[in-house]
XYZ file of N, CA and C in Angstrom:
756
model
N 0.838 -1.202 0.000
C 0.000 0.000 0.000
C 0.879 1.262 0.000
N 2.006 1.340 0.841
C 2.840 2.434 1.183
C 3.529 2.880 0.030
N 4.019 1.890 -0.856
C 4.684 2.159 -1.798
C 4.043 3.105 -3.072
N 3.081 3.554 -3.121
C 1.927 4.424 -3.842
C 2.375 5.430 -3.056
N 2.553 5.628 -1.906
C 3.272 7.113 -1.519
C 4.577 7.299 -1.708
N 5.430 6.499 -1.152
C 6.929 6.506 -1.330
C 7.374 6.457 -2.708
N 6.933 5.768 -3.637
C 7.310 5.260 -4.978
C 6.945 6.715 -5.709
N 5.882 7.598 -5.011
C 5.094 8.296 -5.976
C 6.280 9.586 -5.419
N 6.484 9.671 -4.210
C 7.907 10.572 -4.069
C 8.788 10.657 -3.997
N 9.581 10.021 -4.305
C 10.579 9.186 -5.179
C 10.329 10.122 -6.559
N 9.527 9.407 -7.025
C 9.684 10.592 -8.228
C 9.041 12.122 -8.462
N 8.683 12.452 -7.209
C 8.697 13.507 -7.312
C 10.344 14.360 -7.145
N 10.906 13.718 -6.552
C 12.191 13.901 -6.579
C 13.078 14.355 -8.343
N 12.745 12.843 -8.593
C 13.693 12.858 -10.057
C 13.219 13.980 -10.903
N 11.386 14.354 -10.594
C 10.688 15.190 -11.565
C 11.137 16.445 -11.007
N 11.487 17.033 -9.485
C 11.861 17.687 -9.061
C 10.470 18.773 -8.944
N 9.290 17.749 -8.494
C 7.951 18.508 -8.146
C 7.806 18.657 -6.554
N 7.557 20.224 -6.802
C 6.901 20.157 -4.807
C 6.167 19.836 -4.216
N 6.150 18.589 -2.861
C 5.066 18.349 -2.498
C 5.493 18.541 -1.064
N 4.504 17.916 -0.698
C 4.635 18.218 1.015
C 3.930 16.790 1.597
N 4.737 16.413 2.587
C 4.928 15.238 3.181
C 4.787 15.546 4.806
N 4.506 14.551 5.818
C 4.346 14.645 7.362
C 6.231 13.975 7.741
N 6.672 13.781 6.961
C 8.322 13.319 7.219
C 9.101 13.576 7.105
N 9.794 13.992 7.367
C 11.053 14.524 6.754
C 11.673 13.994 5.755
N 12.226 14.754 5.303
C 12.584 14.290 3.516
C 13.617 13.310 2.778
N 14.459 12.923 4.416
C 15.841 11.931 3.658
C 15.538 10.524 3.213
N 14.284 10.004 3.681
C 13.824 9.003 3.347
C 13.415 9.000 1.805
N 12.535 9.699 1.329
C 11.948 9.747 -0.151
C 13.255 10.418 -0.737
N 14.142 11.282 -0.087
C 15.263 11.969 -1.277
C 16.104 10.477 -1.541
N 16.772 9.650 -0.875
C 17.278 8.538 -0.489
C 16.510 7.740 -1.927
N 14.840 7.489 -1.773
C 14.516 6.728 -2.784
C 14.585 7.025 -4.062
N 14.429 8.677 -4.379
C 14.584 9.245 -5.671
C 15.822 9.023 -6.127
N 16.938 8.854 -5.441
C 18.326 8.897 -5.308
C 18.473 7.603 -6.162
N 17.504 6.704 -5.399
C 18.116 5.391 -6.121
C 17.467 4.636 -7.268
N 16.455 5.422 -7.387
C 15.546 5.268 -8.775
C 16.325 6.044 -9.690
N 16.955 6.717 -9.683
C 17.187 7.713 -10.493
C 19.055 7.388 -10.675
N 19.647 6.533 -10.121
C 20.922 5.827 -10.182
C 20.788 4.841 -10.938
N 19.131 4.127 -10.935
C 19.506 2.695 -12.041
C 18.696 3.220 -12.882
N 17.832 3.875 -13.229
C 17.682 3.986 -14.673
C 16.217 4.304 -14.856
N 15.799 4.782 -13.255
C 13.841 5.143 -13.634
C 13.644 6.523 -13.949
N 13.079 6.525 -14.604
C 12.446 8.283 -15.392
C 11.526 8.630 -14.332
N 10.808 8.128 -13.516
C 10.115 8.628 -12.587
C 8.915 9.140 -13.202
N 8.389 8.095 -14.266
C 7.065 8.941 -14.953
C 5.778 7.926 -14.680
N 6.273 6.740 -13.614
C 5.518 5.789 -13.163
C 3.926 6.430 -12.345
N 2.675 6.171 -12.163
C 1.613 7.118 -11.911
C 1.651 6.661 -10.291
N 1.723 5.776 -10.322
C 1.733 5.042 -8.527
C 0.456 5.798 -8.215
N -0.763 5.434 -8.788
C -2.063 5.203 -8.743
C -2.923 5.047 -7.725
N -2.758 3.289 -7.595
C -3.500 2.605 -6.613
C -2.247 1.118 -6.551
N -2.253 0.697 -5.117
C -1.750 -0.154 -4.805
C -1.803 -1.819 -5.846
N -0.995 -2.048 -6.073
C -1.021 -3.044 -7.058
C -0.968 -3.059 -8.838
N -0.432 -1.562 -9.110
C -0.589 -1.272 -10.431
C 0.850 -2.127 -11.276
N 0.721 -3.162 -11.913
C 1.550 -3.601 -12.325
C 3.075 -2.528 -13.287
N 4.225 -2.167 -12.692
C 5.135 -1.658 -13.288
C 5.127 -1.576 -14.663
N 5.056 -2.948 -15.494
C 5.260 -2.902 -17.073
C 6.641 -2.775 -16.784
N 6.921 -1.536 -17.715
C 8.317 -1.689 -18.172
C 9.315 -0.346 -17.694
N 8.370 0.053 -16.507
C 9.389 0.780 -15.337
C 10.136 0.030 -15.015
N 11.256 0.767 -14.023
C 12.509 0.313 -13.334
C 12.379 0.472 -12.184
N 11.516 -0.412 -11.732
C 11.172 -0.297 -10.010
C 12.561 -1.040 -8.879
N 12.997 -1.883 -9.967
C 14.296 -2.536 -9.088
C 15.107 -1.770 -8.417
N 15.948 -0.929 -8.572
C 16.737 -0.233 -7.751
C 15.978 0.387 -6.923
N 14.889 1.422 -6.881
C 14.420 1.314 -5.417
C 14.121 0.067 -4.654
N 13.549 -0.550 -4.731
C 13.574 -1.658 -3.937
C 14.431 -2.709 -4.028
N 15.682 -2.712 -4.797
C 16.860 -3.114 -4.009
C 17.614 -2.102 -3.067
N 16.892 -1.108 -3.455
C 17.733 -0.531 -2.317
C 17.140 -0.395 -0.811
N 16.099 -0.400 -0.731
C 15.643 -0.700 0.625
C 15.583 -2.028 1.163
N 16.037 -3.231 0.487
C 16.190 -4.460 0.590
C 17.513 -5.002 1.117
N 18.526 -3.900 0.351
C 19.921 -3.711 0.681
C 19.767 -3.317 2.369
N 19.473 -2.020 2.436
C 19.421 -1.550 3.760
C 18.694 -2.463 4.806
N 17.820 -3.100 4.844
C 17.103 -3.966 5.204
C 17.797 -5.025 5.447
N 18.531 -5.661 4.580
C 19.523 -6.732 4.797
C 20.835 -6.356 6.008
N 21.287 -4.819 5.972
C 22.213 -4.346 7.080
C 21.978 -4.485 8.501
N 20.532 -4.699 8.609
C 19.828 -5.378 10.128
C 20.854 -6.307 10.805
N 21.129 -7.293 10.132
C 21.402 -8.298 10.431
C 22.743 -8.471 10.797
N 24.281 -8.046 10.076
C 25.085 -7.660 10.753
C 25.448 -6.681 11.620
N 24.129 -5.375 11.460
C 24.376 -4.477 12.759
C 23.927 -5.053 14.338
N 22.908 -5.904 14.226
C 22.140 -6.518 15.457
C 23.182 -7.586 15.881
N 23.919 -8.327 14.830
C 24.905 -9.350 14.966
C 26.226 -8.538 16.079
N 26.962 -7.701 15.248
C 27.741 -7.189 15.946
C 27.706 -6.159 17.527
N 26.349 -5.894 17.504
C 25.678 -4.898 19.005
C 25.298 -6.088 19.509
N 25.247 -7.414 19.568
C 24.900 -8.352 20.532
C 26.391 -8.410 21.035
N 27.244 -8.756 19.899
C 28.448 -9.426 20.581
C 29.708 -8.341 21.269
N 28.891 -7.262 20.732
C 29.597 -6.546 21.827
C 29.157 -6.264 23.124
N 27.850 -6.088 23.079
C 27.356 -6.511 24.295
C 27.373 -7.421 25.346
N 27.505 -8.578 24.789
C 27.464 -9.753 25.577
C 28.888 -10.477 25.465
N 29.648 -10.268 24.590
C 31.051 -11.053 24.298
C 30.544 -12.447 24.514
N 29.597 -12.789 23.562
C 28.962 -14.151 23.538
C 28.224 -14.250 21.706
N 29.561 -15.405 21.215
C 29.534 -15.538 20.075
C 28.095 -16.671 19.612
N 27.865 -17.106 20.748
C 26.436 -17.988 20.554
C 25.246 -16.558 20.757
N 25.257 -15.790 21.529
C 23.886 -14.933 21.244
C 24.188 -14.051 20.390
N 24.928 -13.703 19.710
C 25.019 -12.993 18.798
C 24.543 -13.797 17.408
N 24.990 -14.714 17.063
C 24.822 -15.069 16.018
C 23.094 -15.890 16.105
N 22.577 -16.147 17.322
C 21.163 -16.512 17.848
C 20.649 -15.060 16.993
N 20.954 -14.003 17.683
C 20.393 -12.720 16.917
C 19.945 -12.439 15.497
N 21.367 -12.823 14.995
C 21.298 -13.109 13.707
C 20.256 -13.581 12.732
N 20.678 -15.094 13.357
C 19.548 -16.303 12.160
C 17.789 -15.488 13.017
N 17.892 -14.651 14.341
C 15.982 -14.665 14.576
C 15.989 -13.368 13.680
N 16.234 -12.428 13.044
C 16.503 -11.384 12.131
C 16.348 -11.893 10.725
N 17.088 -12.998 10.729
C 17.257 -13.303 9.105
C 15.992 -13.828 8.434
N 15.128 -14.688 9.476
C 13.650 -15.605 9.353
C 12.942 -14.844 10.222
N 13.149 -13.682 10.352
C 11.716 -13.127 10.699
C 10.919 -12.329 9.405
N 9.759 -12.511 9.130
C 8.877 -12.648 8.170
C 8.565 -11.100 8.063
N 8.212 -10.689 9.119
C 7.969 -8.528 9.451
C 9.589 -8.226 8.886
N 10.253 -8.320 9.001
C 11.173 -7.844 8.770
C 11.768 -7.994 7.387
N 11.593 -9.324 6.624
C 11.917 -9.373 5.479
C 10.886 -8.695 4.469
N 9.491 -8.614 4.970
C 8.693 -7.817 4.048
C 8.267 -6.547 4.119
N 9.085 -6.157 5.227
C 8.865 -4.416 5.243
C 10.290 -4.194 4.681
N 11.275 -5.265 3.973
C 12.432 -4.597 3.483
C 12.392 -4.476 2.168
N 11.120 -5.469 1.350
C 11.238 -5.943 -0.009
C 10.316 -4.590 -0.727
N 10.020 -3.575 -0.250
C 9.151 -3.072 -0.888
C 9.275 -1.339 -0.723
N 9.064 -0.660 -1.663
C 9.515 0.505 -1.705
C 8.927 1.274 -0.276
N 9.930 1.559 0.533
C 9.163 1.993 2.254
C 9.800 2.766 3.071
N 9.253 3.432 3.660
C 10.294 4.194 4.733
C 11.219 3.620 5.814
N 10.532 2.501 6.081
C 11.000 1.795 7.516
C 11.928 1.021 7.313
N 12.546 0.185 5.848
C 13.853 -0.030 6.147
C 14.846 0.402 6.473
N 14.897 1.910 5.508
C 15.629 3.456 5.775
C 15.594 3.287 7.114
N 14.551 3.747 7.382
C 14.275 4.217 9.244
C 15.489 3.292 9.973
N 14.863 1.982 10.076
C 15.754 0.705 11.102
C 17.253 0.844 10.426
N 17.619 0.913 9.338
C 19.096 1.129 9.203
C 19.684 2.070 9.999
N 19.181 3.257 10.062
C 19.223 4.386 10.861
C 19.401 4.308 12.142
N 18.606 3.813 12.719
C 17.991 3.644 14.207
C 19.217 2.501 14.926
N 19.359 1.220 13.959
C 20.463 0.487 14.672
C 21.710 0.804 14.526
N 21.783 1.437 13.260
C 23.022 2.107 13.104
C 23.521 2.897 14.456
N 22.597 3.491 14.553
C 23.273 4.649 15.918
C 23.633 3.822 17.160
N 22.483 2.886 17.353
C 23.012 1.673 18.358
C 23.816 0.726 18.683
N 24.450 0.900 17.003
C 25.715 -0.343 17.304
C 26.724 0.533 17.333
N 26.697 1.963 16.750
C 27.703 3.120 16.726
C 27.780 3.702 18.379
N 26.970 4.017 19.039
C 26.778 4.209 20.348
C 27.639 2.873 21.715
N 27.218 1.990 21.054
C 28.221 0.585 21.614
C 29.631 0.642 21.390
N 29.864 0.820 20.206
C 31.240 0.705 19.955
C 31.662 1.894 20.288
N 30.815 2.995 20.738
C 31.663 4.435 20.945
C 32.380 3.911 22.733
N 31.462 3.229 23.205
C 31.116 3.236 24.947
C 32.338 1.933 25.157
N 32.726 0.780 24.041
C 33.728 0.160 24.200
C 35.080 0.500 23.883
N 34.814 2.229 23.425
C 36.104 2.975 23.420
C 36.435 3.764 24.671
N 35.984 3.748 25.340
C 35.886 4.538 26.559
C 37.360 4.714 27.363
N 37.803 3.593 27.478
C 39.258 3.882 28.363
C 40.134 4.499 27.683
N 39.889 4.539 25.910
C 41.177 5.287 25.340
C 40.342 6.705 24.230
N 39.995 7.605 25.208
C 39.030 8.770 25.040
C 40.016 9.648 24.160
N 39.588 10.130 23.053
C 39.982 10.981 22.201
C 41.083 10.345 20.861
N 40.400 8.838 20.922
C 42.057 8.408 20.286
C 40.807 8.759 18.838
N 41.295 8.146 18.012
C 40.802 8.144 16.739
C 39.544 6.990 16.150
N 39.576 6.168 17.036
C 38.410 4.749 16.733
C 37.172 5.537 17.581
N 37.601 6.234 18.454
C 36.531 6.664 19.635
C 35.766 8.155 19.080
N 36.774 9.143 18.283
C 35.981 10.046 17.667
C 35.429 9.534 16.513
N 35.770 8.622 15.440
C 35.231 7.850 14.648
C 33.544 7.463 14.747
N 33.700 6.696 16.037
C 32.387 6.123 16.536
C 31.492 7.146 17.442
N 31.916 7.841 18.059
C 31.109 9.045 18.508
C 30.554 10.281 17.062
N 31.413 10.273 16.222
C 30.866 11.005 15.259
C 29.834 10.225 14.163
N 30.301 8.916 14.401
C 29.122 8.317 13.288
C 27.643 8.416 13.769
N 27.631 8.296 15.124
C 26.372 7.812 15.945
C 25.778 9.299 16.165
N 26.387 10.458 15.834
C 25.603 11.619 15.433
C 25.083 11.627 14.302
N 25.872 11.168 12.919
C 25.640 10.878 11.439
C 23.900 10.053 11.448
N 24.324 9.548 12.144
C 23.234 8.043 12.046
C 21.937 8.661 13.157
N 22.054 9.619 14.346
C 20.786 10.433 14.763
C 20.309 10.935 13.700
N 20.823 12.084 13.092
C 20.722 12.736 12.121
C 19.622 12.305 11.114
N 20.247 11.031 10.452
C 19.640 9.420 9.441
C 18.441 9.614 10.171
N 18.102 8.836 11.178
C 16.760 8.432 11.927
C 15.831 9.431 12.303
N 16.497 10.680 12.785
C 15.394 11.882 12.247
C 15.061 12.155 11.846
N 15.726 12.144 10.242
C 15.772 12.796 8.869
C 14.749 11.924 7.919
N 14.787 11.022 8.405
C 13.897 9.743 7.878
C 12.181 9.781 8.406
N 11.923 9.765 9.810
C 10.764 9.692 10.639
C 10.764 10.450 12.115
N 10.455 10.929 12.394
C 10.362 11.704 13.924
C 10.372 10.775 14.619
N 10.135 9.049 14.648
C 10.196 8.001 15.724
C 11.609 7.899 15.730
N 12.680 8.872 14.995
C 13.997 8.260 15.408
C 14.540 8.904 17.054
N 13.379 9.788 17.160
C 13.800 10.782 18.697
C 13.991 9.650 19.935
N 13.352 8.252 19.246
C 13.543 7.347 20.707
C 14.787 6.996 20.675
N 15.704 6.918 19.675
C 17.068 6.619 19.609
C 18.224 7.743 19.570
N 17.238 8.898 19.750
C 17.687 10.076 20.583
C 18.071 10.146 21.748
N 16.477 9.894 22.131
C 16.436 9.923 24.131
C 17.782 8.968 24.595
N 17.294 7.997 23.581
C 18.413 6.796 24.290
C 20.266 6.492 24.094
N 20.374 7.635 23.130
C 21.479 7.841 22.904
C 21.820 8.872 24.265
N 21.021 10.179 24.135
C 21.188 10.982 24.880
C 21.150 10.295 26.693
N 20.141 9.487 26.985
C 20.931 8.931 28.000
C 22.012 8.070 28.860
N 22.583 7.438 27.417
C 23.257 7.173 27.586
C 24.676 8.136 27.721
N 24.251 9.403 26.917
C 25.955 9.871 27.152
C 25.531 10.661 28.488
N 24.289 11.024 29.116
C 24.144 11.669 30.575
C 24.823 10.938 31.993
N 24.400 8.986 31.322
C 25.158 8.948 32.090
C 26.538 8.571 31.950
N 27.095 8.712 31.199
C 28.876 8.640 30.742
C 29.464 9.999 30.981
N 28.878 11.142 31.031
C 29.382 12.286 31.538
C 29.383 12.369 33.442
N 27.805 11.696 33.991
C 27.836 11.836 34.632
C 28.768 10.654 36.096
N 29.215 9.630 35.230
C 30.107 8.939 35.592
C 31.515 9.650 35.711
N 31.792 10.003 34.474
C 33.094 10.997 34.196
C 33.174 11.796 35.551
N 32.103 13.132 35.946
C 32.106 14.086 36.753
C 32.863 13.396 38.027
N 32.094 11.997 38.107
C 32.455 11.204 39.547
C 33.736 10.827 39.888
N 35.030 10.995 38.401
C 35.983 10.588 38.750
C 36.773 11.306 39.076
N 37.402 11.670 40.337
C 38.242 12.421 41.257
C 39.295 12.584 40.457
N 40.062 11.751 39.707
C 41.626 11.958 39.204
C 41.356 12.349 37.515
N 40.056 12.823 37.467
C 40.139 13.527 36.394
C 39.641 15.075 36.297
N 40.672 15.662 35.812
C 40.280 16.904 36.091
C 39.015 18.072 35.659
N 38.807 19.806 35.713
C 37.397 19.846 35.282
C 37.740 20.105 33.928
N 38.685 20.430 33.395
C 39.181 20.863 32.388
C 39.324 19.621 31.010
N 39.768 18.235 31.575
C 39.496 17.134 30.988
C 38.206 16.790 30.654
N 37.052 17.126 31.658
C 35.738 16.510 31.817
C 34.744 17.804 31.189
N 35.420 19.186 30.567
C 34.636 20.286 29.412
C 35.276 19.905 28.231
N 36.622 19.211 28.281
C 36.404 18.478 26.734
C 35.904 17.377 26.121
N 35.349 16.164 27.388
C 34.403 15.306 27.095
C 32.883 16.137 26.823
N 33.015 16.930 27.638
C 31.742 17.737 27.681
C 31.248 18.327 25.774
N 32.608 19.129 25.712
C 32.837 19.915 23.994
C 32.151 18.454 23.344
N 32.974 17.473 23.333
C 32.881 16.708 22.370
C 31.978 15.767 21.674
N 31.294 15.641 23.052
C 29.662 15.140 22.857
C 28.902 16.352 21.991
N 28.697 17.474 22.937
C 27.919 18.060 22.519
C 28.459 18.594 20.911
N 29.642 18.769 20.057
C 29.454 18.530 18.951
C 29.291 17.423 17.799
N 29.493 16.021 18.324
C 29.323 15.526 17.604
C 27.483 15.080 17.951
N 27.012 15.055 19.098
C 25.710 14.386 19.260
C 24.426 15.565 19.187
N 24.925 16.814 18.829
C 24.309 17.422 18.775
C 24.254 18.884 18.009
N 25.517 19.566 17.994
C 26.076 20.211 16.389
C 26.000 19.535 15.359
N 26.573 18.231 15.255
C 26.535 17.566 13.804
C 25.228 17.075 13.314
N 24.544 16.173 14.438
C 22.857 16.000 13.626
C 22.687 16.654 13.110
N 22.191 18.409 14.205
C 21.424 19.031 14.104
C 21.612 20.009 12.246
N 22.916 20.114 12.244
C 23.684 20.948 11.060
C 23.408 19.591 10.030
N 23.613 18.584 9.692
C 22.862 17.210 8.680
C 21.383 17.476 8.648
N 20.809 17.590 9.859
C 19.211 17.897 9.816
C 18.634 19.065 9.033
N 19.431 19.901 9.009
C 19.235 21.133 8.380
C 19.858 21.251 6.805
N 20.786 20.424 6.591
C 21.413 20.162 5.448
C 20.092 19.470 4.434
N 19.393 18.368 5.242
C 18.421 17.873 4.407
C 17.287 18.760 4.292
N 16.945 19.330 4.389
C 15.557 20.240 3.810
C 16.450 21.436 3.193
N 17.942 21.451 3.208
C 18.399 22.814 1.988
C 18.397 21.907 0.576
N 18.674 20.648 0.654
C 18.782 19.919 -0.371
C 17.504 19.634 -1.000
N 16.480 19.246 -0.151
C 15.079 19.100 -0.146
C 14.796 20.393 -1.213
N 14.763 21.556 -0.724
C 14.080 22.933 -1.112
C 14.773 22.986 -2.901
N 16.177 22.729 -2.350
C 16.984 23.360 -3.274
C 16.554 22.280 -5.371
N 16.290 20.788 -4.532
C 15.963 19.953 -5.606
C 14.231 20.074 -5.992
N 13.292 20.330 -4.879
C 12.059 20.382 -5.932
C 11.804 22.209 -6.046
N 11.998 22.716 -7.445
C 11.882 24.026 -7.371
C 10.687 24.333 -8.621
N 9.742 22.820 -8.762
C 9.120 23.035 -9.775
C 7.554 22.804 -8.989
N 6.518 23.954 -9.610
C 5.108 23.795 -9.052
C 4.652 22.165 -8.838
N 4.166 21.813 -7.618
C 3.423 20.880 -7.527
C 2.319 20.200 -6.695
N 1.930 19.698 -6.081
C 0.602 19.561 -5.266
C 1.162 20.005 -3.540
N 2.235 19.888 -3.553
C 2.596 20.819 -2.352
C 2.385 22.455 -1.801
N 2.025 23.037 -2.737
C 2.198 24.278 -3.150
C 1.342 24.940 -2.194
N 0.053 24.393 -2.119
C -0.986 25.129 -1.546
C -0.776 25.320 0.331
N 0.259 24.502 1.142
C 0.562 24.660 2.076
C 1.565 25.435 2.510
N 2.073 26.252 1.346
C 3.104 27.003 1.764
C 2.780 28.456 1.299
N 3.377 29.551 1.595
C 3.060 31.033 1.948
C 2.928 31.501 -0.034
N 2.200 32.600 0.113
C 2.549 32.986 -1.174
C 4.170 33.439 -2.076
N 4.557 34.303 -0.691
C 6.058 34.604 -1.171
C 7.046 32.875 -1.530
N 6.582 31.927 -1.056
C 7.250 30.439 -1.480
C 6.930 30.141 -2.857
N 5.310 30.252 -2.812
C 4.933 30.058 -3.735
C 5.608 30.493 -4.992
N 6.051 31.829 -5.070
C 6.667 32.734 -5.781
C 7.902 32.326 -6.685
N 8.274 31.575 -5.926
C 9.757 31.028 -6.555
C 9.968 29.701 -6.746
N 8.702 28.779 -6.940
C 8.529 27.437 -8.093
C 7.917 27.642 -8.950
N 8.979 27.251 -9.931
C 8.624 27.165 -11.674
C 7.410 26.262 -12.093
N 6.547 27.118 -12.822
C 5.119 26.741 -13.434
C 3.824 26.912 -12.033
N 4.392 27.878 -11.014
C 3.447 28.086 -10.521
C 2.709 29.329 -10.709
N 1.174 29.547 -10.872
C 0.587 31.118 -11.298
C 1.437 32.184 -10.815
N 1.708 32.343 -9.838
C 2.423 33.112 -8.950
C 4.370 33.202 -9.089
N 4.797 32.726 -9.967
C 5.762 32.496 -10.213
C 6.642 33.932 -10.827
N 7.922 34.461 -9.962
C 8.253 35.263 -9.992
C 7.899 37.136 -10.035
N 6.464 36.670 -9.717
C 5.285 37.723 -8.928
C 5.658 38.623 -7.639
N 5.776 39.519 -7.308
C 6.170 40.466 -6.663
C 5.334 40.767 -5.602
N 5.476 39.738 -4.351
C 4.309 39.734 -3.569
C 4.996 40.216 -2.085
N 4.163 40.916 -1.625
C 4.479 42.187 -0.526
C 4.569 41.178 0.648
N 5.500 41.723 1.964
C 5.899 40.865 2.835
C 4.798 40.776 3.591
């Protein structure tokens, strides 16, 4: 059913028509991205659910969320076994991921939520491996993994507003890794404002500046009239091509 929305913005992308969506935009820019890498014109009507393709190129979007979808499985693999340093539940993780049935068919089909969960575990296995860098703070594996797991908030926001739970939970986790830090006597305060700096730019300068990066890209790629139009101000209106109002001189 979903794929009549996603599929249909997706190419609004490639067509570079404005619409307006309840999501944020890295998810459908992501799909236009990859329709438009293997070879779809994006002139598909995405109608009604079940409209047979013909002789569109629906494959690369939905290998590509199939791809991402498939990354489940070594990210959940590797956040078990770092977790547990137990090569039997990790790989238990694995094979219940690989044969679970929800999971393989919300990956096969043009959708937000594979995007999303790539996102979402991403930050969780990036958040793990940041926290198993911990005794050697500032080396290069540890800003690595603290900066990805901002990259990857960023992803899960940028995708669906349900990525804020892998917000909260990032974010409490570094409340309490700072607030452990504070507790340690033989470290000084001056050591414990550059753990301080460093969170707060990578877990929260960098999303936030990616978060904002995607709707300049967003704006900047659909600049042509389209069923979006009517939710935005007249002066917006003003400056997409083939809209009545188009380059019209409208008072603030």
């Amino acid at each position: 059913w979903d794929e009549t929305h996603f599929g249909k913005m997706g190419s609004y992308y490639i067509n570079r028509t404005f619409f307006f969506d309840v999501h944020p935009p890295l998810g459908k820019m992501l799909i236009g991205l990859a329709g438009y890498l293997s070879g779809y014109d994006g002139t598909f009507a995405f109608q009604k659910p079940g409209d047979r393709y013909e002789h569109h190129n629906y494959v690369g979007m939905r290998g590509f969320c199939a791809f991402l979808g498939s990354c489940l499985v070594p990210f959940a693999y590797l956040t078990v076994l770092e977790l547990s340093k137990s090569l039997p539940a990790a790989l238990l993780t694995a094979f219940i991921l690989i044969f679970d049935t929800g999971c393989i068919t919300l990956s096969q089909y043009i959708l937000l939520d594979p995007i999303l969960m790539f996102f979402l575990m991403g930050a969780v296995l990036s958040m793990v491996k940041c926290n198993t860098c911990a005794d050697r703070p500032f080396s290069t594996s540890w800003w690595f993994w603290l900066s990805l797991t901002g990259v990857n908030l960023a992803g899960a926001m940028g995708v669906k507003f349900v990525g804020l739970f892998v917000v909260l939970l990032v974010g409490l986790n570094t409340i309490y890794d700072l607030w452990d830090l504070l507790g340690n006597l033989s470290l000084s305060l001056v050591m414990f404002g550059k753990h301080l700096l460093a969170r707060v730019l990578c877990l929260i300068v960098l999303p936030l500046a990616l978060y904002m990066a995607m709707f300049a890209v967003h704006f900047a790629v659909l600049n042509k009239s389209g069923p979006g139009d009517g939710f935005f101000s007249s002066a917006f209106q003003s400056q997409l091509i083939g809209n009545n109002l188009h380059n019209v001189s409208v008072p603030e």
